[in-house]
PDB file of C-alpha atoms in Angstrom:
ATOM      1  CA  MET A  14      86.582  90.298  89.420  1.00 39.00           C
ATOM      2  CA  ARG A  15      85.317  93.272  87.525  1.00 44.00           C
ATOM      3  CA  ALA A  16      81.932  94.202  88.887  1.00 39.00           C
ATOM      4  CA  SER A  17      80.467  94.451  85.416  1.00 36.00           C
ATOM      5  CA  ASP A  18      81.577  90.970  84.350  1.00 41.00           C
ATOM      6  CA  PRO A  19      78.887  88.289  84.215  1.00 33.00           C
ATOM      7  CA  GLY A  20      79.293  84.841  85.671  1.00 34.00           C
ATOM      8  CA  THR A  21      80.649  83.512  88.901  1.00 35.00           C
ATOM      9  CA  ALA A  22      83.451  85.077  90.884  1.00 38.00           C
ATOM     10  CA  ARG A  23      86.950  84.053  89.898  1.00 39.00           C
ATOM     11  CA  SER A  24      89.684  83.126  92.317  1.00 45.00           C
ATOM     12  CA  GLY A  25      92.099  85.841  93.385  1.00 47.00           C
ATOM     13  CA  PRO A  26      95.476  86.346  91.725  1.00 48.00           C
ATOM     14  CA  ALA A  27      98.143  83.793  92.551  1.00 43.00           C
ATOM     15  CA  GLY A  28     100.986  84.732  94.881  1.00 47.00           C
ATOM     16  CA  SER A  29     101.386  87.110  97.780  1.00 82.00           C
ATOM     17  CA  THR A  30     100.900  90.841  97.809  1.00 92.00           C
ATOM     18  CA  THR A  31     103.608  93.447  97.236  1.00 95.00           C
ATOM     19  CA  LEU A  32     103.651  96.138  99.951  1.00 96.00           C
ATOM     20  CA  LEU A  33     104.727  99.676  99.071  1.00 97.00           C
ATOM     21  CA  VAL A  34     105.114 102.744 101.296  1.00 98.00           C
ATOM     22  CA  ILE A  35     105.151 106.090  99.481  1.00 97.00           C
ATOM     23  CA  ALA A  36     107.385 108.481 101.411  1.00 97.00           C
ATOM     24  CA  LYS A  37     109.571 111.566 101.469  1.00 96.00           C
ATOM     25  CA  GLU A  38     113.000 111.653 103.046  1.00 98.00           C
ATOM     26  CA  PRO A  39     112.357 113.298 106.446  1.00 97.00           C
ATOM     27  CA  LEU A  40     114.316 116.517 105.924  1.00 97.00           C
ATOM     28  CA  PRO A  41     113.499 119.820 107.668  1.00 97.00           C
ATOM     29  CA  GLY A  42     111.396 122.082 105.490  1.00 96.00           C
ATOM     30  CA  ARG A  43     110.405 119.279 103.105  1.00 95.00           C
ATOM     31  CA  VAL A  44     108.078 117.184 105.253  1.00 96.00           C
ATOM     32  CA  LYS A  45     105.150 117.878 107.548  1.00 96.00           C
ATOM     33  CA  THR A  46     105.226 121.602 106.850  1.00 95.00           C
ATOM     34  CA  ARG A  47     101.701 121.980 108.274  1.00 95.00           C
ATOM     35  CA  LEU A  48     103.119 121.073 111.694  1.00 97.00           C
ATOM     36  CA  THR A  49     105.076 124.350 111.584  1.00 96.00           C
ATOM     37  CA  PRO A  50     104.060 126.088 113.798  1.00 95.00           C
ATOM     38  CA  PRO A  51     103.848 125.001 116.573  1.00 96.00           C
ATOM     39  CA  PHE A  52     106.806 122.755 115.766  1.00 97.00           C
ATOM     40  CA  SER A  53     109.996 123.941 114.115  1.00 97.00           C
ATOM     41  CA  PRO A  54     110.975 122.461 110.724  1.00 97.00           C
ATOM     42  CA  VAL A  55     113.558 120.272 112.493  1.00 97.00           C
ATOM     43  CA  GLU A  56     110.973 119.023 114.980  1.00 97.00           C
ATOM     44  CA  ALA A  57     108.444 118.379 112.212  1.00 98.00           C
ATOM     45  CA  ALA A  58     111.074 116.327 110.372  1.00 98.00           C
ATOM     46  CA  ARG A  59     111.724 114.296 113.510  1.00 98.00           C
ATOM     47  CA  LEU A  60     108.019 113.538 113.794  1.00 98.00           C
ATOM     48  CA  ALA A  61     107.921 112.569 110.110  1.00 98.00           C
ATOM     49  CA  GLU A  62     110.890 110.253 110.588  1.00 98.00           C
ATOM     50  CA  ALA A  63     109.209 108.635 113.580  1.00 98.00           C
ATOM     51  CA  ALA A  64     105.957 108.166 111.648  1.00 98.00           C
ATOM     52  CA  LEU A  65     107.831 106.617 108.736  1.00 97.00           C
ATOM     53  CA  GLY A  66     109.785 104.361 111.085  1.00 96.00           C
ATOM     54  CA  ASP A  67     106.619 103.055 112.751  1.00 97.00           C
ATOM     55  CA  THR A  68     104.994 102.453 109.369  1.00 97.00           C
ATOM     56  CA  LEU A  69     107.984 100.583 107.959  1.00 96.00           C
ATOM     57  CA  ARG A  70     108.294  98.404 111.052  1.00 95.00           C
ATOM     58  CA  THR A  71     104.662  97.375 110.675  1.00 95.00           C
ATOM     59  CA  VAL A  72     105.150  96.629 106.976  1.00 95.00           C
ATOM     60  CA  GLY A  73     108.378  94.752 107.632  1.00 92.00           C
ATOM     61  CA  ALA A  74     106.630  92.305 109.937  1.00 91.00           C
ATOM     62  CA  LEU A  75     103.873  91.437 107.457  1.00 92.00           C
ATOM     63  CA  PRO A  76     103.855  88.549 104.963  1.00 88.00           C
ATOM     64  CA  ALA A  77     104.555  89.801 101.455  1.00 89.00           C
ATOM     65  CA  THR A  78     106.344  88.882  98.263  1.00 87.00           C
ATOM     66  CA  ARG A  79     108.151  92.205  98.356  1.00 91.00           C
ATOM     67  CA  ARG A  80     108.333  95.194 100.693  1.00 95.00           C
ATOM     68  CA  ALA A  81     109.566  98.555  99.397  1.00 96.00           C
ATOM     69  CA  VAL A  82     109.589 102.235 100.252  1.00 97.00           C
ATOM     70  CA  VAL A  83     108.951 104.405  97.186  1.00 98.00           C
ATOM     71  CA  LEU A  84     111.143 107.270  98.252  1.00 98.00           C
ATOM     72  CA  ASP A  85     111.551 110.910  97.299  1.00 97.00           C
ATOM     73  CA  GLY A  86     115.090 111.454  98.560  1.00 97.00           C
ATOM     74  CA  ALA A  87     117.765 109.233 100.039  1.00 97.00           C
ATOM     75  CA  PRO A  88     117.464 106.475 102.647  1.00 96.00           C
ATOM     76  CA  GLY A  89     118.820 107.063 106.145  1.00 94.00           C
ATOM     77  CA  PRO A  90     119.275 105.246 109.457  1.00 93.00           C
ATOM     78  CA  TRP A  91     115.492 105.160 109.812  1.00 93.00           C
ATOM     79  CA  LEU A  92     115.303 102.422 107.129  1.00 95.00           C
ATOM     80  CA  PRO A  93     114.892  98.984 108.742  1.00 93.00           C
ATOM     81  CA  PRO A  94     116.397  95.841 107.200  1.00 91.00           C
ATOM     82  CA  GLY A  95     114.337  93.960 104.641  1.00 90.00           C
ATOM     83  CA  ILE A  96     112.815  97.036 103.005  1.00 95.00           C
ATOM     84  CA  GLU A  97     113.800  97.738  99.403  1.00 95.00           C
ATOM     85  CA  VAL A  98     114.232 101.359  98.283  1.00 97.00           C
ATOM     86  CA  VAL A  99     112.684 102.491  94.997  1.00 96.00           C
ATOM     87  CA  GLY A 100     113.029 106.060  93.760  1.00 96.00           C
ATOM     88  CA  GLN A 101     109.914 108.102  93.072  1.00 96.00           C
ATOM     89  CA  SER A 102     109.237 109.311  89.559  1.00 95.00           C
ATOM     90  CA  ALA A 103     108.855 112.954  88.606  1.00 93.00           C
ATOM     91  CA  GLY A 104     105.504 114.729  88.343  1.00 95.00           C
ATOM     92  CA  GLY A 105     102.505 115.353  90.554  1.00 95.00           C
ATOM     93  CA  LEU A 106     101.458 112.941  93.267  1.00 95.00           C
ATOM     94  CA  ASP A 107      99.006 111.177  90.963  1.00 97.00           C
ATOM     95  CA  GLU A 108     101.817 110.515  88.476  1.00 97.00           C
ATOM     96  CA  ARG A 109     104.156 109.311  91.215  1.00 96.00           C
ATOM     97  CA  LEU A 110     101.565 106.922  92.612  1.00 97.00           C
ATOM     98  CA  ALA A 111     100.758 105.694  89.117  1.00 97.00           C
ATOM     99  CA  ALA A 112     104.444 105.038  88.416  1.00 97.00           C
ATOM    100  CA  ALA A 113     104.811 103.101  91.663  1.00 97.00           C
ATOM    101  CA  PHE A 114     102.005 100.755  90.636  1.00 97.00           C
ATOM    102  CA  ALA A 115     103.259 100.528  87.051  1.00 96.00           C
ATOM    103  CA  ALA A 116     106.555  99.094  88.314  1.00 95.00           C
ATOM    104  CA  CYS A 117     104.772  96.195  90.053  1.00 95.00           C
ATOM    105  CA  ALA A 118     103.252  92.952  88.852  1.00 92.00           C
ATOM    106  CA  GLY A 119     100.484  91.123  90.648  1.00 93.00           C
ATOM    107  CA  PRO A 120      98.531  92.199  93.716  1.00 96.00           C
ATOM    108  CA  THR A 121     100.002  95.388  95.177  1.00 97.00           C
ATOM    109  CA  LEU A 122      99.079  97.447  98.226  1.00 97.00           C
ATOM    110  CA  LEU A 123     100.425 100.985  98.604  1.00 98.00           C
ATOM    111  CA  ILE A 124     100.155 102.947 101.851  1.00 98.00           C
ATOM    112  CA  GLY A 125     101.370 106.354 102.988  1.00 96.00           C
ATOM    113  CA  MET A 126     103.808 107.380 105.731  1.00 96.00           C
ATOM    114  CA  ASP A 127     101.299 109.589 107.559  1.00 96.00           C
ATOM    115  CA  THR A 128      99.445 106.899 109.547  1.00 97.00           C
ATOM    116  CA  PRO A 129     101.977 105.591 112.096  1.00 98.00           C
ATOM    117  CA  GLN A 130      99.093 104.075 114.046  1.00 98.00           C
ATOM    118  CA  VAL A 131      98.453 101.520 111.282  1.00 97.00           C
ATOM    119  CA  THR A 132      98.552  97.959 112.585  1.00 96.00           C
ATOM    120  CA  ALA A 133      98.869  94.475 111.168  1.00 95.00           C
ATOM    121  CA  ALA A 134      95.170  94.033 111.954  1.00 95.00           C
ATOM    122  CA  ASP A 135      94.295  97.063 109.797  1.00 97.00           C
ATOM    123  CA  LEU A 136      96.107  95.515 106.829  1.00 96.00           C
ATOM    124  CA  ALA A 137      95.177  91.886 107.491  1.00 93.00           C
ATOM    125  CA  PRO A 138      92.152  91.858 105.129  1.00 94.00           C
ATOM    126  CA  VAL A 139      94.432  92.534 102.130  1.00 95.00           C
ATOM    127  CA  LEU A 140      96.927  89.868 103.170  1.00 92.00           C
ATOM    128  CA  ASP A 141      94.434  87.122 103.897  1.00 90.00           C
ATOM    129  CA  PRO A 142      94.718  84.123 101.519  1.00 89.00           C
ATOM    130  CA  GLY A 143      91.286  84.964 100.119  1.00 91.00           C
ATOM    131  CA  ALA A 144      91.836  88.717  99.971  1.00 94.00           C
ATOM    132  CA  TRP A 145      91.614  88.959  96.195  1.00 95.00           C
ATOM    133  CA  ASP A 146      88.884  86.376  95.610  1.00 94.00           C
ATOM    134  CA  GLY A 147      86.201  88.284  93.739  1.00 95.00           C
ATOM    135  CA  CYS A 148      87.997  91.547  94.553  1.00 96.00           C
ATOM    136  CA  ASP A 149      89.935  93.907  92.258  1.00 97.00           C
ATOM    137  CA  ALA A 150      90.801  96.726  94.654  1.00 98.00           C
ATOM    138  CA  TRP A 151      91.142  97.628  98.326  1.00 98.00           C
ATOM    139  CA  PHE A 152      90.585 101.216  99.428  1.00 98.00           C
ATOM    140  CA  GLY A 153      91.609 102.789 102.743  1.00 98.00           C
ATOM    141  CA  PRO A 154      89.825 106.120 103.321  1.00 98.00           C
ATOM    142  CA  ALA A 155      91.354 108.879 105.443  1.00 97.00           C
ATOM    143  CA  GLU A 156      89.420 111.185 107.768  1.00 97.00           C
ATOM    144  CA  ASP A 157      90.529 114.295 105.851  1.00 95.00           C
ATOM    145  CA  GLY A 158      88.866 113.062 102.657  1.00 96.00           C
ATOM    146  CA  GLY A 159      91.948 111.488 101.122  1.00 96.00           C
ATOM    147  CA  PHE A 160      93.077 107.884 101.290  1.00 98.00           C
ATOM    148  CA  TRP A 161      95.846 106.149 103.194  1.00 98.00           C
ATOM    149  CA  ALA A 162      95.881 102.857 101.306  1.00 98.00           C
ATOM    150  CA  LEU A 163      95.146 101.575  97.819  1.00 98.00           C
ATOM    151  CA  GLY A 164      95.441  97.985  96.700  1.00 98.00           C
ATOM    152  CA  LEU A 165      95.094  96.725  93.142  1.00 98.00           C
ATOM    153  CA  ALA A 166      94.939  93.100  92.015  1.00 96.00           C
ATOM    154  CA  GLU A 167      96.223  94.142  88.619  1.00 96.00           C
ATOM    155  CA  PRO A 168      98.245  97.375  88.951  1.00 96.00           C
ATOM    156  CA  ASP A 169      97.002  99.849  86.349  1.00 97.00           C
ATOM    157  CA  PRO A 170      98.559 103.322  86.470  1.00 97.00           C
ATOM    158  CA  GLU A 171      95.656 104.817  84.529  1.00 97.00           C
ATOM    159  CA  LEU A 172      93.449 104.274  87.570  1.00 98.00           C
ATOM    160  CA  LEU A 173      95.406 107.031  89.348  1.00 97.00           C
ATOM    161  CA  ARG A 174      96.507 109.474  86.682  1.00 97.00           C
ATOM    162  CA  GLY A 175      94.451 112.655  86.736  1.00 96.00           C
ATOM    163  CA  VAL A 176      92.954 112.129  90.200  1.00 97.00           C
ATOM    164  CA  PRO A 177      93.213 115.480  92.054  1.00 96.00           C
ATOM    165  CA  MET A 178      95.454 115.013  95.058  1.00 95.00           C
ATOM    166  CA  SER A 179      95.605 116.780  98.450  1.00 91.00           C
ATOM    167  CA  VAL A 180      92.063 118.144  98.217  1.00 94.00           C
ATOM    168  CA  PRO A 181      89.029 117.204 100.361  1.00 94.00           C
ATOM    169  CA  GLU A 182      87.488 115.153  97.548  1.00 96.00           C
ATOM    170  CA  THR A 183      90.608 113.138  96.662  1.00 97.00           C
ATOM    171  CA  GLY A 184      89.378 109.923  98.259  1.00 97.00           C
ATOM    172  CA  ALA A 185      85.896 110.136  96.782  1.00 98.00           C
ATOM    173  CA  VAL A 186      87.270 110.784  93.291  1.00 98.00           C
ATOM    174  CA  GLN A 187      89.793 107.946  93.551  1.00 98.00           C
ATOM    175  CA  ARG A 188      87.260 105.425  94.783  1.00 98.00           C
ATOM    176  CA  ARG A 189      84.792 106.496  92.103  1.00 98.00           C
ATOM    177  CA  ARG A 190      87.520 105.996  89.500  1.00 97.00           C
ATOM    178  CA  LEU A 191      87.875 102.392  90.630  1.00 98.00           C
ATOM    179  CA  VAL A 192      84.139 101.743  90.594  1.00 98.00           C
ATOM    180  CA  ASP A 193      83.661 103.433  87.225  1.00 97.00           C
ATOM    181  CA  ALA A 194      86.372 101.156  85.806  1.00 97.00           C
ATOM    182  CA  GLY A 195      84.192  98.201  86.738  1.00 97.00           C
ATOM    183  CA  LEU A 196      86.315  97.044  89.656  1.00 98.00           C
ATOM    184  CA  ALA A 197      84.953  95.220  92.671  1.00 98.00           C
ATOM    185  CA  VAL A 198      86.188  97.336  95.606  1.00 98.00           C
ATOM    186  CA  ARG A 199      86.478  96.462  99.286  1.00 98.00           C
ATOM    187  CA  ASP A 200      87.197  98.996 102.025  1.00 98.00           C
ATOM    188  CA  LEU A 201      89.784  99.104 104.779  1.00 98.00           C
ATOM    189  CA  PRO A 202      89.265 100.984 108.085  1.00 97.00           C
ATOM    190  CA  LEU A 203      88.995 104.768 108.153  1.00 98.00           C
ATOM    191  CA  LEU A 204      92.255 106.215 109.552  1.00 98.00           C
ATOM    192  CA  ARG A 205      93.474 109.681 110.472  1.00 98.00           C
ATOM    193  CA  ASP A 206      96.509 111.150 108.714  1.00 96.00           C
ATOM    194  CA  VAL A 207      99.045 113.250 110.603  1.00 97.00           C
ATOM    195  CA  ASP A 208      98.916 116.693 108.983  1.00 95.00           C
ATOM    196  CA  THR A 209      98.422 119.131 111.864  1.00 96.00           C
ATOM    197  CA  ALA A 210      99.479 119.307 115.506  1.00 97.00           C
ATOM    198  CA  ALA A 211      95.979 118.221 116.534  1.00 97.00           C
ATOM    199  CA  ASP A 212      96.288 115.196 114.248  1.00 98.00           C
ATOM    200  CA  ALA A 213      99.637 114.349 115.828  1.00 97.00           C
ATOM    201  CA  VAL A 214      98.176 114.313 119.342  1.00 97.00           C
ATOM    202  CA  ALA A 215      95.163 112.233 118.298  1.00 97.00           C
ATOM    203  CA  VAL A 216      97.217 109.702 116.333  1.00 98.00           C
ATOM    204  CA  ALA A 217      99.839 109.333 119.062  1.00 97.00           C
ATOM    205  CA  ALA A 218      97.063 108.499 121.520  1.00 97.00           C
ATOM    206  CA  LEU A 219      95.996 105.639 119.248  1.00 97.00           C
ATOM    207  CA  ALA A 220      99.499 104.137 119.293  1.00 96.00           C
ATOM    208  CA  PRO A 221     101.002 105.289 122.607  1.00 96.00           C
ATOM    209  CA  HIS A 222     103.854 102.768 122.551  1.00 95.00           C
ATOM    210  CA  GLY A 223     105.177 103.657 119.108  1.00 96.00           C
ATOM    211  CA  ARG A 224     108.161 105.735 118.128  1.00 97.00           C
ATOM    212  CA  PHE A 225     105.885 108.538 116.902  1.00 98.00           C
ATOM    213  CA  ALA A 226     104.185 108.893 120.281  1.00 97.00           C
ATOM    214  CA  ALA A 227     107.557 108.828 122.040  1.00 97.00           C
ATOM    215  CA  GLU A 228     108.941 111.567 119.794  1.00 97.00           C
ATOM    216  CA  LEU A 229     105.862 113.727 120.265  1.00 97.00           C
ATOM    217  CA  ALA A 230     106.150 113.324 124.024  1.00 97.00           C
ATOM    218  CA  ARG A 231     109.817 114.259 123.918  1.00 96.00           C
ATOM    219  CA  LEU A 232     109.112 117.407 121.907  1.00 96.00           C
ATOM    220  CA  THR A 233     106.147 118.559 123.961  1.00 93.00           C
ATOM    221  CA  GLY A 234     107.233 117.345 127.368  1.00 86.00           C
ATOM    222  CA  THR A 235     103.847 115.680 127.759  1.00 73.00           C
ATOM    223  CA  ALA A 236     103.438 111.922 127.885  1.00 59.00           C
ATOM    224  CA  VAL A 237     100.812 110.488 125.549  1.00 57.00           C
ATOM    225  CA  ARG A 238      97.921 108.920 127.464  1.00 56.00           C
TER     226      ARG A 238
END
């Protein structure tokens, strides 16, 4: 429900949640550029592909009406079965996120490709049968001040347009936008994005059996513990 509405809480929207992953095709020089150095552009792309693969495998195993990757680029062998591909729109990241939500109807959760450690348990609150009862939005904050997940009961692109992206205050501004719109917001766990080499090591340690951790170990010659 909208936090400013009087009366008792309404039931959540009917139907299951759509799951979206916003992603770039993992091409050298286009993804994870902050990993270079110490990694080469090719190595950074391999880490990005592994992170995306882990994320999509988690999403693919979850209950949803629809699962899609909102992709800047072309799909490759990293795409698992059962995941739809939707092209990203033009414009800044806020416009691209807004367009992704605008193309959906009903409860929608969008996550990034930079948290390969994300688990079904992390996303379970949004997929619970009562997830949207008295709730308009789910927000997943990131340690760097951004956000790794955003769920909307009623996708409204205007909730994202104009939010400054890739700055330390991105998450705070986005969450405030939701609250100022009168939405009842619930929070997901705080997660760490993979942006730097230090992030990569820390995140791999959280999911040591994933493809991302295996790729990092292969590139560094050091097993993740």
